[in-house]
Short mmCIF file of C-alpha atoms in Angstrom, two decimals:
data_model
loop_
_atom_site.label_atom_id
_atom_site.label_comp_id
_atom_site.label_asym_id
_atom_site.label_seq_id
_atom_site.Cartn_x
_atom_site.Cartn_y
_atom_site.Cartn_z
CA UNK A 1 0.00 0.00 0.00
CA UNK A 2 2.82 2.36 0.91
CA UNK A 3 4.60 1.61 -2.33
CA UNK A 4 1.41 2.11 -4.38
CA UNK A 5 0.70 5.37 -2.55
CA UNK A 6 4.14 6.71 -3.45
CA UNK A 7 4.41 5.52 -7.01
CA UNK A 8 0.91 5.61 -8.48
CA UNK A 9 0.49 8.58 -10.76
CA UNK A 10 -2.47 10.88 -10.03
CA UNK A 11 -4.57 11.87 -13.03
CA UNK A 12 -7.17 14.63 -12.71
CA UNK A 13 -10.42 14.60 -14.70
CA UNK A 14 -13.22 17.19 -14.74
CA UNK A 15 -16.28 16.00 -12.83
CA UNK A 16 -19.45 15.49 -14.85
CA UNK A 17 -21.93 18.33 -14.36
CA UNK A 18 -24.44 16.08 -12.63
CA UNK A 19 -21.90 15.02 -9.99
CA UNK A 20 -20.91 18.64 -9.44
CA UNK A 21 -24.55 19.66 -9.06
CA UNK A 22 -25.12 16.82 -6.58
CA UNK A 23 -22.13 17.96 -4.55
CA UNK A 24 -23.46 21.52 -4.46
CA UNK A 25 -26.92 20.37 -3.37
CA UNK A 26 -25.30 18.21 -0.71
CA UNK A 27 -23.29 21.14 0.61
CA UNK A 28 -26.39 23.37 0.63
CA UNK A 29 -28.31 20.68 2.50
CA UNK A 30 -25.51 20.33 5.08
CA UNK A 31 -25.40 24.10 5.57
CA UNK A 32 -29.17 24.25 5.98
CA UNK A 33 -29.20 21.29 8.39
CA UNK A 34 -26.61 22.93 10.62
CA UNK A 35 -28.51 26.23 10.57
CA UNK A 36 -31.71 24.50 11.58
CA UNK A 37 -30.00 22.69 14.44
CA UNK A 38 -28.68 26.00 15.76
CA UNK A 39 -32.08 27.62 15.55
CA UNK A 40 -34.09 24.67 16.79
CA UNK A 41 -34.19 25.95 20.34
CA UNK A 42 -35.06 29.56 19.53
CA UNK A 43 -38.04 30.77 21.50
CA UNK A 44 -40.35 32.30 18.95
CA UNK A 45 -43.55 32.58 20.87
CA UNK A 46 -44.32 35.56 23.03
CA UNK A 47 -45.49 33.34 25.86
CA UNK A 48 -42.19 31.45 26.09
CA UNK A 49 -43.24 28.49 24.00
CA UNK A 50 -40.33 26.85 22.15
CA UNK A 51 -41.40 26.17 18.59
CA UNK A 52 -40.17 23.10 16.80
CA UNK A 53 -41.07 21.59 13.48
CA UNK A 54 -43.80 19.06 14.15
CA UNK A 55 -46.31 17.18 12.09
CA UNK A 56 -46.52 14.13 9.82
CA UNK A 57 -43.52 12.81 7.88
CA UNK A 58 -44.28 14.99 4.86
CA UNK A 59 -43.72 18.08 7.01
CA UNK A 60 -40.30 16.82 8.12
CA UNK A 61 -39.33 16.04 4.53
CA UNK A 62 -40.26 19.60 3.58
CA UNK A 63 -38.40 20.92 6.62
CA UNK A 64 -35.20 19.20 5.48
CA UNK A 65 -35.21 21.01 2.14
CA UNK A 66 -33.31 24.30 1.65
CA UNK A 67 -36.57 26.15 0.95
CA UNK A 68 -35.13 29.66 0.99
CA UNK A 69 -32.47 28.74 -1.56
CA UNK A 70 -35.05 26.97 -3.70
CA UNK A 71 -37.30 30.04 -3.52
CA UNK A 72 -34.54 32.35 -4.70
CA UNK A 73 -33.60 29.90 -7.48
CA UNK A 74 -37.27 29.82 -8.54
CA UNK A 75 -37.36 33.61 -8.66
CA UNK A 76 -34.13 33.80 -10.63
CA UNK A 77 -35.36 31.25 -13.18
CA UNK A 78 -38.61 33.13 -13.66
CA UNK A 79 -36.96 36.50 -14.08
CA UNK A 80 -35.46 35.42 -17.41
CA UNK A 81 -36.92 37.02 -20.49
CA UNK A 82 -38.88 34.60 -22.64
CA UNK A 83 -38.78 34.72 -26.44
CA UNK A 84 -41.67 36.69 -27.91
CA UNK A 85 -43.17 33.70 -29.76
CA UNK A 86 -43.25 31.57 -26.60
CA UNK A 87 -45.01 34.07 -24.33
CA UNK A 88 -48.65 33.61 -25.42
CA UNK A 89 -48.32 29.82 -25.27
CA UNK A 90 -46.40 29.76 -21.98
CA UNK A 91 -48.62 32.24 -20.12
CA UNK A 92 -51.73 30.80 -21.77
CA UNK A 93 -50.83 27.37 -20.43
CA UNK A 94 -50.19 28.84 -16.95
CA UNK A 95 -53.54 30.65 -17.10
CA UNK A 96 -55.33 27.46 -18.13
CA UNK A 97 -53.60 25.45 -15.40
CA UNK A 98 -54.34 27.87 -12.54
CA UNK A 99 -57.52 29.55 -13.77
CA UNK A 100 -56.21 33.07 -14.48
CA UNK A 101 -58.78 35.45 -15.94
CA UNK A 102 -56.83 36.97 -18.84
CA UNK A 103 -59.57 39.43 -19.75
CA UNK A 104 -59.20 41.58 -16.65
CA UNK A 105 -55.42 42.03 -16.67
CA UNK A 106 -53.57 45.11 -17.81
CA UNK A 107 -51.89 45.10 -20.28
CA UNK A 108 -54.09 42.51 -21.96
CA UNK A 109 -51.46 41.49 -24.53
CA UNK A 110 -49.65 38.38 -23.24
CA UNK A 111 -46.53 39.10 -25.26
CA UNK A 112 -46.04 42.35 -23.30
CA UNK A 113 -44.91 40.37 -20.24
CA UNK A 114 -41.20 39.64 -20.58
CA UNK A 115 -41.00 36.87 -18.00
CA UNK A 116 -43.24 34.62 -15.94
CA UNK A 117 -42.30 36.70 -12.91
CA UNK A 118 -43.67 39.82 -14.62
CA UNK A 119 -46.84 38.00 -15.67
CA UNK A 120 -47.30 36.74 -12.12
CA UNK A 121 -47.11 40.32 -10.80
CA UNK A 122 -49.59 41.57 -13.42
CA UNK A 123 -51.90 44.50 -12.81
CA UNK A 124 -55.64 44.78 -13.38
CA UNK A 125 -57.74 47.07 -15.54
CA UNK A 126 -59.33 50.07 -13.93
CA UNK A 127 -62.62 49.18 -12.32
CA UNK A 128 -61.94 45.44 -12.33
CA UNK A 129 -62.24 45.39 -8.56
CA UNK A 130 -64.91 47.75 -7.18
CA UNK A 131 -64.33 48.67 -3.55
CA UNK A 132 -67.28 47.98 -1.25
CA UNK A 133 -68.52 50.73 1.03
CA UNK A 134 -68.37 48.60 4.18
CA UNK A 135 -65.72 49.19 6.80
CA UNK A 136 -63.36 46.34 5.97
CA UNK A 137 -62.76 44.95 2.49
CA UNK A 138 -60.64 42.13 1.16
CA UNK A 139 -57.00 43.16 0.60
CA UNK A 140 -56.47 40.56 -2.12
CA UNK A 141 -58.02 37.93 -4.31
CA UNK A 142 -58.00 34.51 -2.67
CA UNK A 143 -59.80 32.17 -0.32
CA UNK A 144 -60.72 32.83 3.30
CA UNK A 145 -58.85 30.24 5.35
CA UNK A 146 -60.02 31.24 8.80
CA UNK A 147 -61.53 34.13 10.70
CA UNK A 148 -62.76 34.89 14.17
CA UNK A 149 -62.24 36.71 17.42
CA UNK A 150 -59.05 36.48 19.47
CA UNK A 151 -59.77 35.31 22.97
CA UNK A 152 -58.14 36.42 26.19
CA UNK A 153 -55.35 33.84 25.82
CA UNK A 154 -54.09 35.94 22.87
CA UNK A 155 -53.91 32.99 20.50
CA UNK A 156 -55.12 32.79 16.91
CA UNK A 157 -56.71 29.61 15.62
CA UNK A 158 -54.84 28.20 12.60
CA UNK A 159 -57.18 25.25 12.18
CA UNK A 160 -59.70 23.72 14.54
CA UNK A 161 -57.91 23.13 17.84
CA UNK A 162 -54.46 24.33 16.67
CA UNK A 163 -53.45 27.85 17.62
CA UNK A 164 -50.47 30.16 17.45
CA UNK A 165 -49.48 33.14 19.53
CA UNK A 166 -50.53 36.67 18.57
CA UNK A 167 -47.33 38.02 20.14
CA UNK A 168 -45.19 35.65 18.08
CA UNK A 169 -46.99 36.75 14.91
CA UNK A 170 -46.68 40.49 15.50
CA UNK A 171 -43.62 40.64 17.70
CA UNK A 172 -43.35 41.64 21.30
CA UNK A 173 -41.09 44.18 22.89
CA UNK A 174 -38.38 46.01 21.03
CA UNK A 175 -36.38 44.91 18.04
CA UNK A 176 -32.85 43.71 18.84
CA UNK A 177 -31.58 45.93 16.01
CA UNK A 178 -31.88 49.74 15.78
CA UNK A 179 -35.22 51.04 14.49
CA UNK A 180 -34.87 52.05 10.85
CA UNK A 181 -36.31 55.14 9.21
CA UNK A 182 -36.87 54.27 5.56
CA UNK A 183 -37.00 57.06 3.04
CA UNK A 184 -40.66 57.41 2.12
CA UNK A 185 -41.97 59.15 -0.98
CA UNK A 186 -43.95 62.37 -0.53
CA UNK A 187 -47.59 61.56 0.13
CA UNK A 188 -50.35 62.96 -2.01
CA UNK A 189 -53.19 64.75 -0.34
CA UNK A 190 -55.53 62.30 1.29
CA UNK A 191 -59.15 63.26 1.42
CA UNK A 192 -60.65 60.60 3.57
CA UNK A 193 -62.62 61.53 6.64
CA UNK A 194 -61.78 58.16 8.22
CA UNK A 195 -58.38 59.62 9.13
CA UNK A 196 -60.03 62.35 11.12
CA UNK A 197 -61.57 59.67 13.28
CA UNK A 198 -58.22 57.99 13.93
CA UNK A 199 -56.28 60.82 15.49
CA UNK A 200 -58.97 63.36 16.09
CA UNK A 201 -57.44 65.72 13.53
CA UNK A 202 -59.69 68.16 11.70
CA UNK A 203 -60.64 66.82 8.29
CA UNK A 204 -59.58 70.04 6.58
CA UNK A 205 -56.00 69.58 7.78
CA UNK A 206 -55.78 65.99 6.64
CA UNK A 207 -56.80 66.84 3.12
CA UNK A 208 -53.84 69.20 2.90
CA UNK A 209 -51.09 67.01 4.28
CA UNK A 210 -48.19 65.78 2.16
CA UNK A 211 -47.23 67.27 -1.18
CA UNK A 212 -50.31 67.38 -3.35
CA UNK A 213 -48.33 68.27 -6.45
CA UNK A 214 -45.79 65.47 -6.28
CA UNK A 215 -46.27 61.83 -7.14
CA UNK A 216 -44.34 59.13 -5.28
CA UNK A 217 -41.36 58.11 -7.45
CA UNK A 218 -41.92 54.45 -6.79
CA UNK A 219 -45.66 54.51 -7.04
CA UNK A 220 -47.13 51.81 -9.28
CA UNK A 221 -47.62 52.98 -12.86
CA UNK A 222 -51.35 52.67 -12.49
CA UNK A 223 -53.04 51.31 -9.39
CA UNK A 224 -55.80 48.80 -9.98
CA UNK A 225 -58.14 51.06 -8.11
CA UNK A 226 -57.61 54.80 -8.43
CA UNK A 227 -57.30 56.66 -5.18
CA UNK A 228 -60.26 58.93 -4.84
CA UNK A 229 -61.67 61.06 -2.17
CA UNK A 230 -64.17 58.96 -0.34
CA UNK A 231 -67.39 60.40 0.91
CA UNK A 232 -67.94 58.76 4.23
CA UNK A 233 -70.28 61.32 5.60
CA UNK A 234 -72.86 58.66 6.36
CA UNK A 235 -70.63 57.18 9.03
CA UNK A 236 -71.33 57.90 12.62
CA UNK A 237 -68.35 59.71 14.08
CA UNK A 238 -67.85 58.15 17.49
CA UNK A 239 -65.78 60.92 18.97
CA UNK A 240 -65.68 64.66 18.59
CA UNK A 241 -62.98 66.01 16.30
CA UNK A 242 -60.00 67.18 18.31
CA UNK A 243 -60.51 64.80 21.22
CA UNK A 244 -57.69 62.34 21.75
CA UNK A 245 -58.47 58.65 21.96
CA UNK A 246 -58.29 57.51 25.54
CA UNK A 247 -56.72 54.11 25.99
CA UNK A 248 -57.49 52.99 29.48
CA UNK A 249 -55.12 50.40 30.89
CA UNK A 250 -57.51 49.69 33.72
CA UNK A 251 -60.34 48.90 31.34
CA UNK A 252 -58.11 46.53 29.40
CA UNK A 253 -57.09 44.74 32.57
CA UNK A 254 -60.72 44.30 33.48
CA UNK A 255 -61.37 42.81 30.04
CA UNK A 256 -58.61 40.24 30.45
CA UNK A 257 -55.20 39.96 28.83
CA UNK A 258 -56.23 41.74 25.64
CA UNK A 259 -53.60 44.47 25.65
CA UNK A 260 -51.97 44.88 22.25
CA UNK A 261 -48.43 45.13 23.51
CA UNK A 262 -46.93 45.11 20.03
CA UNK A 263 -47.79 48.80 19.75
CA UNK A 264 -48.29 49.62 23.37
CA UNK A 265 -52.02 50.12 22.79
CA UNK A 266 -54.74 48.58 24.84
CA UNK A 267 -58.08 47.50 23.48
CA UNK A 268 -60.84 50.04 24.06
CA UNK A 269 -63.80 49.30 26.24
CA UNK A 270 -66.44 47.41 24.27
CA UNK A 271 -63.96 46.35 21.60
CA UNK A 272 -62.27 43.02 20.81
CA UNK A 273 -59.49 41.78 18.57
CA UNK A 274 -60.47 39.97 15.38
CA UNK A 275 -58.48 38.18 12.69
CA UNK A 276 -58.95 36.89 9.16
CA UNK A 277 -56.57 34.83 7.00
CA UNK A 278 -56.76 35.00 3.18
CA UNK A 279 -54.85 32.50 1.03
CA UNK A 280 -53.73 33.57 -2.46
CA UNK A 281 -53.58 30.69 -4.95
CA UNK A 282 -51.05 30.50 -7.83
CA UNK A 283 -53.56 31.87 -10.35
CA UNK A 284 -54.76 34.77 -8.23
CA UNK A 285 -53.91 38.43 -8.72
CA UNK A 286 -50.91 38.83 -6.41
CA UNK A 287 -50.92 42.49 -5.49
CA UNK A 288 -52.56 43.57 -2.27
CA UNK A 289 -54.58 46.65 -1.40
CA UNK A 290 -55.41 48.48 1.77
CA UNK A 291 -58.45 46.85 3.40
CA UNK A 292 -59.45 50.06 5.21
CA UNK A 293 -58.31 53.63 5.67
CA UNK A 294 -55.66 53.39 8.35
CA UNK A 295 -52.30 54.77 9.46
CA UNK A 296 -49.28 52.46 9.19
CA UNK A 297 -46.96 53.39 12.03
CA UNK A 298 -44.41 50.58 11.94
CA UNK A 299 -43.10 47.80 9.80
CA UNK A 300 -41.65 44.67 11.37
CA UNK A 301 -39.81 42.30 9.06
CA UNK A 302 -39.58 38.80 10.53
CA UNK A 303 -37.02 36.48 9.09
CA UNK A 304 -38.11 32.87 8.83
CA UNK A 305 -38.72 29.83 6.72
CA UNK A 306 -40.58 29.75 3.44
CA UNK A 307 -42.89 26.79 3.73
CA UNK A 308 -45.77 26.58 1.33
CA UNK A 309 -48.92 28.09 2.85
CA UNK A 310 -51.48 26.09 0.90
CA UNK A 311 -54.46 24.85 2.94
CA UNK A 312 -53.06 21.29 2.97
CA UNK A 313 -49.93 22.37 4.85
CA UNK A 314 -51.85 24.86 6.99
CA UNK A 315 -53.83 21.91 8.33
CA UNK A 316 -50.70 19.87 9.08
CA UNK A 317 -47.95 22.24 10.25
CA UNK A 318 -48.69 24.02 13.53
CA UNK A 319 -47.30 27.57 13.86
CA UNK A 320 -46.85 27.81 10.08
CA UNK A 321 -47.56 31.55 9.97
CA UNK A 322 -45.11 32.17 12.81
CA UNK A 323 -42.36 30.06 11.26
CA UNK A 324 -42.54 31.72 7.84
CA UNK A 325 -40.94 34.99 6.77
CA UNK A 326 -43.43 37.86 6.96
CA UNK A 327 -43.84 41.62 7.13
CA UNK A 328 -46.11 42.95 9.87
CA UNK A 329 -47.43 46.44 9.18
CA UNK A 330 -48.75 47.84 12.45
CA UNK A 331 -50.87 50.90 13.01
CA UNK A 332 -54.33 52.14 13.84
CA UNK A 333 -57.73 52.72 12.31
CA UNK A 334 -60.90 54.35 13.53
CA UNK A 335 -61.61 51.52 15.99
CA UNK A 336 -58.06 51.30 17.39
CA UNK A 337 -55.31 48.80 16.61
CA UNK A 338 -54.89 47.54 13.03
CA UNK A 339 -52.29 45.25 11.47
CA UNK A 340 -51.70 43.82 8.03
CA UNK A 341 -49.37 40.83 7.72
CA UNK A 342 -48.34 39.45 4.30
CA UNK A 343 -46.74 36.01 4.84
CA UNK A 344 -44.28 34.66 2.28
CA UNK A 345 -44.17 31.15 0.83
CA UNK A 346 -41.75 28.98 -1.15
CA UNK A 347 -42.82 30.15 -4.60
CA UNK A 348 -43.50 33.74 -3.53
CA UNK A 349 -40.75 34.63 -1.10
CA UNK A 350 -40.57 38.31 -2.03
CA UNK A 351 -42.94 40.71 -0.32
CA UNK A 352 -43.01 44.21 -1.80
CA UNK A 353 -44.41 47.25 0.00
CA UNK A 354 -45.04 49.95 -2.63
CA UNK A 355 -44.05 52.94 -0.54
CA UNK A 356 -41.15 51.28 1.33
CA UNK A 357 -38.41 50.60 -1.19
CA UNK A 358 -35.85 49.94 1.57
CA UNK A 359 -37.53 46.65 2.46
CA UNK A 360 -35.70 43.54 1.20
CA UNK A 361 -37.26 40.14 1.82
CA UNK A 362 -35.96 36.62 1.11
CA UNK A 363 -32.37 37.83 1.36
CA UNK A 364 -29.44 35.44 1.19
CA UNK A 365 -28.10 36.28 4.64
CA UNK A 366 -31.22 36.41 6.76
CA UNK A 367 -31.07 37.21 10.49
CA UNK A 368 -31.94 34.37 12.89
CA UNK A 369 -35.47 33.01 12.87
CA UNK A 370 -37.69 34.62 15.48
CA UNK A 371 -36.05 38.04 15.34
CA UNK A 372 -37.38 41.06 13.51
CA UNK A 373 -36.11 44.32 12.09
CA UNK A 374 -38.32 47.30 12.85
CA UNK A 375 -38.84 50.44 10.80
CA UNK A 376 -40.81 53.52 11.79
CA UNK A 377 -43.01 55.40 9.31
CA UNK A 378 -43.56 58.35 11.62
CA UNK A 379 -41.84 60.72 9.18
CA UNK A 380 -44.56 60.13 6.55
CA UNK A 381 -47.04 62.43 8.24
CA UNK A 382 -46.46 64.59 11.27
CA UNK A 383 -50.22 64.88 11.74
CA UNK A 384 -51.04 61.21 11.69
CA UNK A 385 -47.75 59.74 12.91
CA UNK A 386 -47.39 57.25 10.07
CA UNK A 387 -48.15 56.39 6.48
CA UNK A 388 -51.82 57.03 5.62
CA UNK A 389 -53.08 54.05 3.64
CA UNK A 390 -56.33 54.79 1.84
CA UNK A 391 -58.93 52.05 1.55
CA UNK A 392 -58.60 50.23 -1.76
CA UNK A 393 -55.19 51.72 -2.55
CA UNK A 394 -52.52 49.32 -3.79
CA UNK A 395 -50.01 48.66 -1.00
CA UNK A 396 -47.66 46.13 -2.59
CA UNK A 397 -47.61 42.52 -3.64
CA UNK A 398 -45.99 39.12 -3.69
CA UNK A 399 -43.37 38.37 -6.33
CA UNK A 400 -41.95 35.04 -7.43
CA UNK A 401 -38.83 33.96 -5.55
CA UNK B 1 -48.84 33.41 -0.07
CA UNK B 2 -51.18 34.54 2.65
CA UNK B 3 -52.40 37.75 4.24
CA UNK B 4 -53.38 37.89 7.89
CA UNK B 5 -55.33 40.85 9.26
CA UNK B 6 -55.52 41.41 13.01
CA UNK B 7 -57.57 44.39 14.12
CA UNK B 8 -59.56 45.92 16.91
CA UNK B 9 -63.27 46.46 16.38
CA UNK B 10 -66.45 46.79 18.39
CA UNK B 11 -67.71 43.52 19.84
CA UNK B 12 -70.79 43.76 17.64
CA UNK B 13 -68.54 43.21 14.60
CA UNK B 14 -70.16 41.02 11.92
CA UNK B 15 -68.35 39.09 9.19
CA UNK B 16 -69.72 39.11 5.65
CA UNK B 17 -67.70 36.04 4.59
CA UNK B 18 -67.06 32.57 5.92
CA UNK B 19 -64.08 30.16 5.78
CA UNK B 20 -63.62 28.51 2.40
CA UNK B 21 -65.26 31.36 0.54
CA UNK B 22 -63.51 32.93 -2.48
CA UNK B 23 -62.96 36.66 -2.15
CA UNK B 24 -61.71 39.40 -4.45
CA UNK B 25 -60.00 42.71 -3.80
CA UNK B 26 -62.49 45.24 -2.46
CA UNK B 27 -65.15 42.70 -1.49
CA UNK B 28 -66.77 43.36 1.89
CA UNK B 29 -65.32 41.29 4.72
CA UNK B 30 -67.18 42.74 7.65
CA UNK B 31 -68.80 45.74 9.23
#
């Protein structure tokens, strides 16, 4: 053996591509496995619960995959420009497969979309989605997964009998990193009396805030629903203009443990916390709109996994919405606390917020699971203390990868 | 992808939709 070791000539050959690819996948898997082991004991839940991957064997198989890397690879593949002749066939097949309504999209010409990623993030024609006059409207196309009232234990029901913590979803306490102040575009005048009911600011002042003559540089080229002044004069105004909202800690304590600590607010007397979960399928329009007129005060970006969020997995993987990467927009509306939480998934790992171009989701070097980076929008409006989101206005969307 | 809304509202809040129902942007969810 010693003789052979010394005298045998070494010849080097290039590895076949398949072997090289296998080696790379193996290395990625090892890296992911080690990362998961390190993070396995992270306490994600606000009530001290240690969250671990649990469920049937399919869940563990999914958990072993490098989902974030796969998501970014998927996005990269779908950002490539397709040849002009292929576009109508390719997108037409996608539309047939997932039930996309091609007649309502804008532009209507399929060859105008350079890549599948662009087609996926398509816009809609004006008037395709009328906005209902009721207080809360759907922020997106999709299917209602669950809805209800949050009880005093501050847990949200994922499926029957399986819950996750409200504090884990929205974050509790302060971010471990400094609070960011993203550069926000100048805000157009907002003529919506609902804002007067939020902060008790005279309606006349609200209509003048921002820079009426300037358009946000990163505003979508044409929102699906134009922003218009809304006549909400038929609403009962529950408090006189100019009077500050009184949040009574004592009242909240009497009601039980309902305090919304994520913003330091407490629930008003006679109010409760409610939730609704909307799932967007692959064929759905993937931009989201403001479900009400409200003020976005903070953004919390939670790093996390990118499991699929289809109803099948929702019913099998507890704490799915707390494990996944998400952006929690926190603020207030006329009844008090309001939050809007887009949750990413494997195929749609990128969450865009139209007015916050500093936000980067599904990044290569993500901070540890369970932590969040906080940004304050207080500079958007000195009067309202945040970004005024008008009901029906486009707020952002989900992009492939 | 999924969107979760968590909000405060009067206890007399009434939903206009139910689980499993298809919704579209701008459709009433509750009042």
